[in-house]
mmCIF file of C-alpha atoms and ligand atoms in Angstrom:
data_model
loop_
_atom_site.group_PDB
_atom_site.id
_atom_site.type_symbol
_atom_site.label_atom_id
_atom_site.label_comp_id
_atom_site.label_asym_id
_atom_site.label_seq_id
_atom_site.Cartn_x
_atom_site.Cartn_y
_atom_site.Cartn_z
ATOM 1 C CA UNK A 1 -87.870 -1.031 5.513
ATOM 2 C CA UNK A 2 -85.467 1.830 6.013
ATOM 3 C CA UNK A 3 -83.925 1.421 9.462
ATOM 4 C CA UNK A 4 -82.261 4.216 11.375
ATOM 5 C CA UNK A 5 -81.220 4.976 14.934
ATOM 6 C CA UNK A 6 -84.027 7.450 15.626
ATOM 7 C CA UNK A 7 -86.531 4.588 15.405
ATOM 8 C CA UNK A 8 -85.126 3.073 18.593
ATOM 9 C CA UNK A 9 -85.176 4.126 22.214
ATOM 10 C CA UNK A 10 -82.002 3.043 24.049
ATOM 11 C CA UNK A 11 -83.018 1.346 27.313
ATOM 12 C CA UNK A 12 -79.637 0.357 28.786
ATOM 13 C CA UNK A 13 -76.151 -0.853 27.814
ATOM 14 C CA UNK A 14 -75.814 -4.648 28.071
ATOM 15 C CA UNK A 15 -72.072 -4.934 27.736
ATOM 16 C CA UNK A 16 -69.035 -4.419 25.583
ATOM 17 C CA UNK A 17 -68.359 -6.777 22.671
ATOM 18 C CA UNK A 18 -65.347 -7.108 20.345
ATOM 19 C CA UNK A 19 -65.795 -3.971 18.210
ATOM 20 C CA UNK A 20 -68.249 -1.972 20.226
ATOM 21 C CA UNK A 21 -71.087 -1.955 22.681
ATOM 22 C CA UNK A 22 -74.392 -3.802 22.889
ATOM 23 C CA UNK A 23 -77.552 -2.018 24.043
ATOM 24 C CA UNK A 24 -81.050 -3.125 24.963
ATOM 25 C CA UNK A 25 -83.312 -1.047 22.723
ATOM 26 C CA UNK A 26 -87.014 -0.675 22.003
ATOM 27 C CA UNK A 27 -88.492 0.067 18.564
ATOM 28 C CA UNK A 28 -90.513 3.238 19.238
ATOM 29 C CA UNK A 29 -93.473 2.482 16.963
ATOM 30 C CA UNK A 30 -93.994 -1.232 17.682
ATOM 31 C CA UNK A 31 -92.516 -1.449 21.189
ATOM 32 C CA UNK A 32 -90.472 -4.439 19.974
ATOM 33 C CA UNK A 33 -87.451 -5.049 22.241
ATOM 34 C CA UNK A 34 -84.164 -6.164 20.752
ATOM 35 C CA UNK A 35 -80.384 -5.854 21.148
ATOM 36 C CA UNK A 36 -78.467 -3.222 19.190
ATOM 37 C CA UNK A 37 -74.799 -4.019 18.560
ATOM 38 C CA UNK A 38 -72.914 -0.817 17.664
ATOM 39 C CA UNK A 39 -69.643 -1.387 15.795
ATOM 40 C CA UNK A 40 -67.117 1.396 15.353
ATOM 41 C CA UNK A 41 -65.962 1.619 11.715
ATOM 42 C CA UNK A 42 -62.571 3.168 12.547
ATOM 43 C CA UNK A 43 -61.855 0.326 14.982
ATOM 44 C CA UNK A 44 -62.910 -2.322 12.449
ATOM 45 C CA UNK A 45 -60.546 -0.827 9.882
ATOM 46 C CA UNK A 46 -57.753 -0.563 12.457
ATOM 47 C CA UNK A 47 -58.231 -4.270 13.266
ATOM 48 C CA UNK A 48 -58.435 -5.075 9.541
ATOM 49 C CA UNK A 49 -61.720 -6.852 10.292
ATOM 50 C CA UNK A 50 -63.931 -5.492 7.526
ATOM 51 C CA UNK A 51 -64.258 -8.962 5.989
ATOM 52 C CA UNK A 52 -65.277 -10.462 9.364
ATOM 53 C CA UNK A 53 -68.039 -7.900 9.832
ATOM 54 C CA UNK A 54 -69.193 -8.299 6.220
ATOM 55 C CA UNK A 55 -69.233 -12.079 6.699
ATOM 56 C CA UNK A 56 -71.021 -11.799 10.074
ATOM 57 C CA UNK A 57 -73.824 -9.828 8.373
ATOM 58 C CA UNK A 58 -73.930 -12.039 5.271
ATOM 59 C CA UNK A 59 -73.940 -15.375 7.157
ATOM 60 C CA UNK A 60 -76.046 -14.364 10.159
ATOM 61 C CA UNK A 61 -78.744 -12.613 8.112
ATOM 62 C CA UNK A 62 -79.425 -15.892 6.258
ATOM 63 C CA UNK A 63 -79.931 -18.021 9.350
ATOM 64 C CA UNK A 64 -83.256 -18.664 11.115
ATOM 65 C CA UNK A 65 -83.225 -21.235 13.912
ATOM 66 C CA UNK A 66 -84.405 -21.193 17.564
ATOM 67 C CA UNK A 67 -80.859 -22.066 18.681
ATOM 68 C CA UNK A 68 -79.306 -19.206 16.716
ATOM 69 C CA UNK A 69 -79.666 -15.606 17.885
ATOM 70 C CA UNK A 70 -82.019 -13.955 15.369
ATOM 71 C CA UNK A 71 -80.583 -11.284 13.071
ATOM 72 C CA UNK A 72 -83.248 -8.644 12.282
ATOM 73 C CA UNK A 73 -81.303 -6.215 10.114
ATOM 74 C CA UNK A 74 -78.531 -3.672 9.999
ATOM 75 C CA UNK A 75 -77.823 -0.062 9.063
ATOM 76 C CA UNK A 76 -74.872 2.314 9.266
ATOM 77 C CA UNK A 77 -73.875 5.965 9.399
ATOM 78 C CA UNK A 78 -70.508 7.586 8.691
ATOM 79 C CA UNK A 79 -68.870 6.335 11.906
ATOM 80 C CA UNK A 80 -70.764 3.239 12.977
ATOM 81 C CA UNK A 81 -72.420 -0.010 11.869
ATOM 82 C CA UNK A 82 -75.568 -1.052 13.756
ATOM 83 C CA UNK A 83 -76.679 -4.707 13.975
ATOM 84 C CA UNK A 84 -80.230 -5.400 15.149
ATOM 85 C CA UNK A 85 -80.233 -8.713 16.994
ATOM 86 C CA UNK A 86 -82.595 -10.807 19.110
ATOM 87 C CA UNK A 87 -82.414 -9.942 22.806
ATOM 88 C CA UNK A 88 -81.490 -12.981 24.935
ATOM 89 C CA UNK A 89 -82.280 -11.971 28.529
ATOM 90 C CA UNK A 90 -80.292 -14.806 30.116
ATOM 91 C CA UNK A 91 -76.947 -13.296 29.157
ATOM 92 C CA UNK A 92 -73.751 -15.116 28.266
ATOM 93 C CA UNK A 93 -73.433 -18.822 28.958
ATOM 94 C CA UNK A 94 -69.834 -17.970 30.013
ATOM 95 C CA UNK A 95 -71.041 -15.895 33.006
ATOM 96 C CA UNK A 96 -73.659 -18.464 34.065
ATOM 97 C CA UNK A 97 -71.110 -21.306 33.919
ATOM 98 C CA UNK A 98 -68.512 -19.319 35.897
ATOM 99 C CA UNK A 99 -71.180 -18.384 38.461
ATOM 100 C CA UNK A 100 -72.535 -21.899 39.041
ATOM 101 C CA UNK A 101 -69.135 -23.607 38.582
ATOM 102 C CA UNK A 102 -70.372 -26.514 36.483
ATOM 103 C CA UNK A 103 -73.697 -27.863 35.184
ATOM 104 C CA UNK A 104 -75.522 -31.001 36.277
ATOM 105 C CA UNK A 105 -75.280 -33.805 33.713
ATOM 106 C CA UNK A 106 -78.910 -33.167 32.728
ATOM 107 C CA UNK A 107 -78.256 -29.466 32.067
ATOM 108 C CA UNK A 108 -74.949 -30.254 30.323
ATOM 109 C CA UNK A 109 -76.766 -32.722 28.060
ATOM 110 C CA UNK A 110 -79.604 -30.262 27.319
ATOM 111 C CA UNK A 111 -77.104 -27.541 26.422
ATOM 112 C CA UNK A 112 -74.992 -29.895 24.299
ATOM 113 C CA UNK A 113 -78.080 -30.993 22.327
ATOM 114 C CA UNK A 114 -79.114 -27.379 21.673
ATOM 115 C CA UNK A 115 -75.629 -26.428 20.460
ATOM 116 C CA UNK A 116 -75.591 -29.543 18.266
ATOM 117 C CA UNK A 117 -78.975 -28.586 16.742
ATOM 118 C CA UNK A 118 -77.757 -25.044 16.022
ATOM 119 C CA UNK A 119 -74.600 -26.491 14.430
ATOM 120 C CA UNK A 120 -76.754 -28.843 12.337
ATOM 121 C CA UNK A 121 -78.610 -25.814 10.985
ATOM 122 C CA UNK A 122 -75.329 -24.022 10.226
ATOM 123 C CA UNK A 123 -73.789 -27.058 8.554
ATOM 124 C CA UNK A 124 -76.958 -27.713 6.511
ATOM 125 C CA UNK A 125 -76.251 -24.299 4.971
ATOM 126 C CA UNK A 126 -72.631 -25.314 4.467
ATOM 127 C CA UNK A 127 -71.414 -22.774 7.040
ATOM 128 C CA UNK A 128 -68.855 -23.433 9.777
ATOM 129 C CA UNK A 129 -69.016 -21.158 12.810
ATOM 130 C CA UNK A 130 -65.356 -21.744 13.832
ATOM 131 C CA UNK A 131 -65.594 -19.617 16.948
ATOM 132 C CA UNK A 132 -68.094 -21.436 19.175
ATOM 133 C CA UNK A 133 -67.239 -20.741 22.818
ATOM 134 C CA UNK A 134 -69.203 -19.931 25.986
ATOM 135 C CA UNK A 135 -68.715 -16.187 25.364
ATOM 136 C CA UNK A 136 -70.562 -16.503 22.041
ATOM 137 C CA UNK A 137 -73.546 -18.427 23.425
ATOM 138 C CA UNK A 138 -76.436 -16.644 25.160
ATOM 139 C CA UNK A 139 -79.396 -17.848 27.231
ATOM 140 C CA UNK A 140 -82.938 -16.990 26.085
ATOM 141 C CA UNK A 141 -85.961 -16.190 28.253
ATOM 142 C CA UNK A 142 -86.585 -19.846 29.173
ATOM 143 C CA UNK A 143 -82.944 -20.872 29.523
ATOM 144 C CA UNK A 144 -82.676 -22.039 25.906
ATOM 145 C CA UNK A 145 -79.309 -21.541 24.188
ATOM 146 C CA UNK A 146 -78.709 -19.037 21.387
ATOM 147 C CA UNK A 147 -75.498 -19.246 19.344
ATOM 148 C CA UNK A 148 -74.317 -15.757 18.365
ATOM 149 C CA UNK A 149 -71.350 -13.896 16.871
ATOM 150 C CA UNK A 150 -70.678 -15.129 13.320
ATOM 151 C CA UNK A 151 -67.657 -12.930 12.715
ATOM 152 C CA UNK A 152 -65.356 -15.912 12.138
ATOM 153 C CA UNK A 153 -67.818 -18.158 10.288
ATOM 154 C CA UNK A 154 -66.952 -19.220 6.736
ATOM 155 C CA UNK A 155 -68.398 -21.457 4.049
ATOM 156 C CA UNK A 156 -67.070 -24.998 4.315
ATOM 157 C CA UNK A 157 -64.593 -26.392 3.414
ATOM 158 C CA UNK A 158 -61.981 -23.742 3.889
ATOM 159 C CA UNK A 159 -58.301 -23.389 4.450
ATOM 160 C CA UNK A 160 -58.735 -19.670 5.148
ATOM 161 C CA UNK A 161 -56.035 -18.730 7.618
ATOM 162 C CA UNK A 162 -57.574 -15.890 9.655
ATOM 163 C CA UNK A 163 -55.803 -14.411 12.603
ATOM 164 C CA UNK A 164 -58.005 -15.999 15.225
ATOM 165 C CA UNK A 165 -57.854 -13.751 18.260
ATOM 166 C CA UNK A 166 -58.997 -14.750 21.732
ATOM 167 C CA UNK A 167 -58.648 -18.125 23.373
ATOM 168 C CA UNK A 168 -57.260 -21.191 21.630
ATOM 169 C CA UNK A 169 -59.102 -23.525 24.036
ATOM 170 C CA UNK A 170 -61.864 -24.471 21.623
ATOM 171 C CA UNK A 171 -59.805 -24.849 18.442
ATOM 172 C CA UNK A 172 -59.312 -28.375 17.025
ATOM 173 C CA UNK A 173 -55.846 -29.662 16.086
ATOM 174 C CA UNK A 174 -56.390 -29.124 12.347
ATOM 175 C CA UNK A 175 -56.976 -25.383 12.856
ATOM 176 C CA UNK A 176 -53.748 -25.090 14.849
ATOM 177 C CA UNK A 177 -51.555 -26.961 12.383
ATOM 178 C CA UNK A 178 -50.428 -25.166 9.242
ATOM 179 C CA UNK A 179 -51.784 -25.954 5.774
ATOM 180 C CA UNK A 180 -54.803 -27.994 6.832
ATOM 181 C CA UNK A 181 -58.049 -27.808 4.905
ATOM 182 C CA UNK A 182 -60.614 -27.988 7.682
ATOM 183 C CA UNK A 183 -64.268 -28.946 7.425
ATOM 184 C CA UNK A 184 -67.378 -28.687 9.574
ATOM 185 C CA UNK A 185 -65.730 -31.186 11.889
ATOM 186 C CA UNK A 186 -64.043 -28.209 13.553
ATOM 187 C CA UNK A 187 -67.394 -27.260 15.091
ATOM 188 C CA UNK A 188 -67.981 -30.845 16.231
ATOM 189 C CA UNK A 189 -64.664 -30.842 18.085
ATOM 190 C CA UNK A 190 -65.762 -27.629 19.780
ATOM 191 C CA UNK A 191 -68.998 -29.313 20.874
ATOM 192 C CA UNK A 192 -66.891 -31.876 22.739
ATOM 193 C CA UNK A 193 -64.781 -29.152 24.382
ATOM 194 C CA UNK A 194 -67.945 -27.256 25.338
ATOM 195 C CA UNK A 195 -69.605 -30.346 26.829
ATOM 196 C CA UNK A 196 -66.453 -31.100 28.801
ATOM 197 C CA UNK A 197 -66.545 -27.532 30.120
ATOM 198 C CA UNK A 198 -70.278 -27.818 31.004
ATOM 199 C CA UNK A 199 -69.486 -30.944 33.055
ATOM 200 C CA UNK A 200 -66.185 -29.896 34.659
ATOM 201 C CA UNK A 201 -66.374 -26.082 34.751
ATOM 202 C CA UNK A 202 -63.127 -25.560 32.864
ATOM 203 C CA UNK A 203 -61.807 -26.372 29.393
ATOM 204 C CA UNK A 204 -60.033 -29.716 28.815
ATOM 205 C CA UNK A 205 -56.776 -28.140 27.564
ATOM 206 C CA UNK A 206 -56.793 -25.041 29.766
ATOM 207 C CA UNK A 207 -53.193 -23.893 30.125
ATOM 208 C CA UNK A 208 -50.815 -21.173 28.905
ATOM 209 C CA UNK A 209 -51.486 -20.394 25.198
ATOM 210 C CA UNK A 210 -48.281 -22.218 24.170
ATOM 211 C CA UNK A 211 -49.093 -25.310 26.257
ATOM 212 C CA UNK A 212 -52.782 -25.288 25.200
ATOM 213 C CA UNK A 213 -51.708 -25.458 21.556
ATOM 214 C CA UNK A 214 -49.312 -28.358 22.271
ATOM 215 C CA UNK A 215 -51.885 -30.233 24.364
ATOM 216 C CA UNK A 216 -54.643 -29.879 21.768
ATOM 217 C CA UNK A 217 -52.415 -31.185 18.997
ATOM 218 C CA UNK A 218 -51.287 -34.076 21.200
ATOM 219 C CA UNK A 219 -54.855 -34.710 22.402
ATOM 220 C CA UNK A 220 -53.539 -34.473 25.937
ATOM 221 C CA UNK A 221 -56.712 -33.417 27.751
ATOM 222 C CA UNK A 222 -57.185 -33.275 31.504
ATOM 223 C CA UNK A 223 -59.103 -36.492 32.283
ATOM 224 C CA UNK A 224 -62.768 -36.170 33.221
ATOM 225 C CA UNK A 225 -63.262 -36.678 36.992
ATOM 226 C CA UNK A 226 -64.704 -40.030 38.157
ATOM 227 C CA UNK A 227 -67.852 -38.188 39.298
ATOM 228 C CA UNK A 228 -68.784 -37.879 35.606
ATOM 229 C CA UNK A 229 -70.939 -40.759 34.303
ATOM 230 C CA UNK A 230 -69.580 -43.246 31.761
ATOM 231 C CA UNK A 231 -72.185 -42.123 29.224
ATOM 232 C CA UNK A 232 -71.057 -38.480 29.553
ATOM 233 C CA UNK A 233 -67.395 -39.533 29.265
ATOM 234 C CA UNK A 234 -68.144 -41.615 26.164
ATOM 235 C CA UNK A 235 -69.953 -38.674 24.533
ATOM 236 C CA UNK A 236 -67.084 -36.233 25.157
ATOM 237 C CA UNK A 237 -64.525 -38.725 23.838
ATOM 238 C CA UNK A 238 -66.665 -39.403 20.766
ATOM 239 C CA UNK A 239 -66.943 -35.804 19.430
HETATM 240 C C1 LIG B 1 -69.279 -8.854 27.415
HETATM 241 O O1 LIG B 1 -70.560 -9.093 27.981
HETATM 242 C C2 LIG B 1 -71.664 -8.765 27.265
HETATM 243 C C3 LIG B 1 -71.540 -8.052 26.080
HETATM 244 C C4 LIG B 1 -72.689 -7.759 25.404
HETATM 245 C C5 LIG B 1 -73.944 -8.159 25.871
HETATM 246 C C6 LIG B 1 -74.041 -8.868 27.079
HETATM 247 C C7 LIG B 1 -75.383 -9.303 27.539
HETATM 248 N N1 LIG B 1 -76.198 -9.614 26.535
HETATM 249 C C8 LIG B 1 -77.463 -10.041 26.805
HETATM 250 N N2 LIG B 1 -78.301 -10.368 25.793
HETATM 251 C C9 LIG B 1 -78.084 -10.201 24.440
HETATM 252 C C10 LIG B 1 -76.965 -9.742 23.760
HETATM 253 C C11 LIG B 1 -77.302 -9.780 22.423
HETATM 254 C C12 LIG B 1 -76.462 -9.390 21.247
HETATM 255 N N3 LIG B 1 -78.549 -10.255 22.336
HETATM 256 N N4 LIG B 1 -79.018 -10.506 23.567
HETATM 257 C C13 LIG B 1 -77.932 -10.175 28.106
HETATM 258 C C14 LIG B 1 -77.089 -9.852 29.174
HETATM 259 C C15 LIG B 1 -77.545 -9.996 30.500
HETATM 260 C C16 LIG B 1 -76.704 -9.690 31.551
HETATM 261 C C17 LIG B 1 -75.406 -9.225 31.289
HETATM 262 C C18 LIG B 1 -74.943 -9.088 29.998
HETATM 263 C C19 LIG B 1 -75.776 -9.405 28.912
HETATM 264 C C20 LIG B 1 -72.887 -9.186 27.729
#
């Protein structure tokens, strides 16, 4: 199917992502609603991120799972690359978590299970996401989680040393040390950090970037409050 912009009616902008904007669009012929991520080629080149975008398309287009934001296709013109993605009406988990403060243990557990299932799917295809964080997780129509944004994913195992931008909060020690060959376990570590954040409302090593790095490597996490159940504590300490 030859895709091009004219086939879509732009309903409204949803927000601004890393390399461009995301719009809610409708396919004119079928009425199908989806999200259109518009990436600016000049900006991608300036950020030397061509390989990330190529990898995002290559990895994401081969994944089909209810816990992973569906990738429908892509097309480009001289200036821009367009990614056609599933529309998740619930928005970013990041915003919901900041708005409500923290989740109940039931909701934290439900979210943790859904992220774990999405990671299982990724790992079964020998892919590590490497950049799982609340900003990259969206809520679907019925509050189900959708993992998105595969720009930093790679095939396991890898000692690829990319310049990881953004927060260090979710990175495991092995990704912060130098010549480590890391495996899918990096995503498991992140699941523990995420669950901690679901329960507490902030990341376990939240600090200045320099201190966060030191604390992650030392494993010096802010203890879970006593209000958190033993089972929840055991789970976070186990991943
Ligand atoms: C930085 O905040 C951003 C950036 C881009 C999109 C949103 C956003 N996205 C979606 N859904 C999406 C996005 C994609 C790729 N599929 N489904 C829903 C929202 C709802 C309220 C506010 C914001 C939303 C936020």
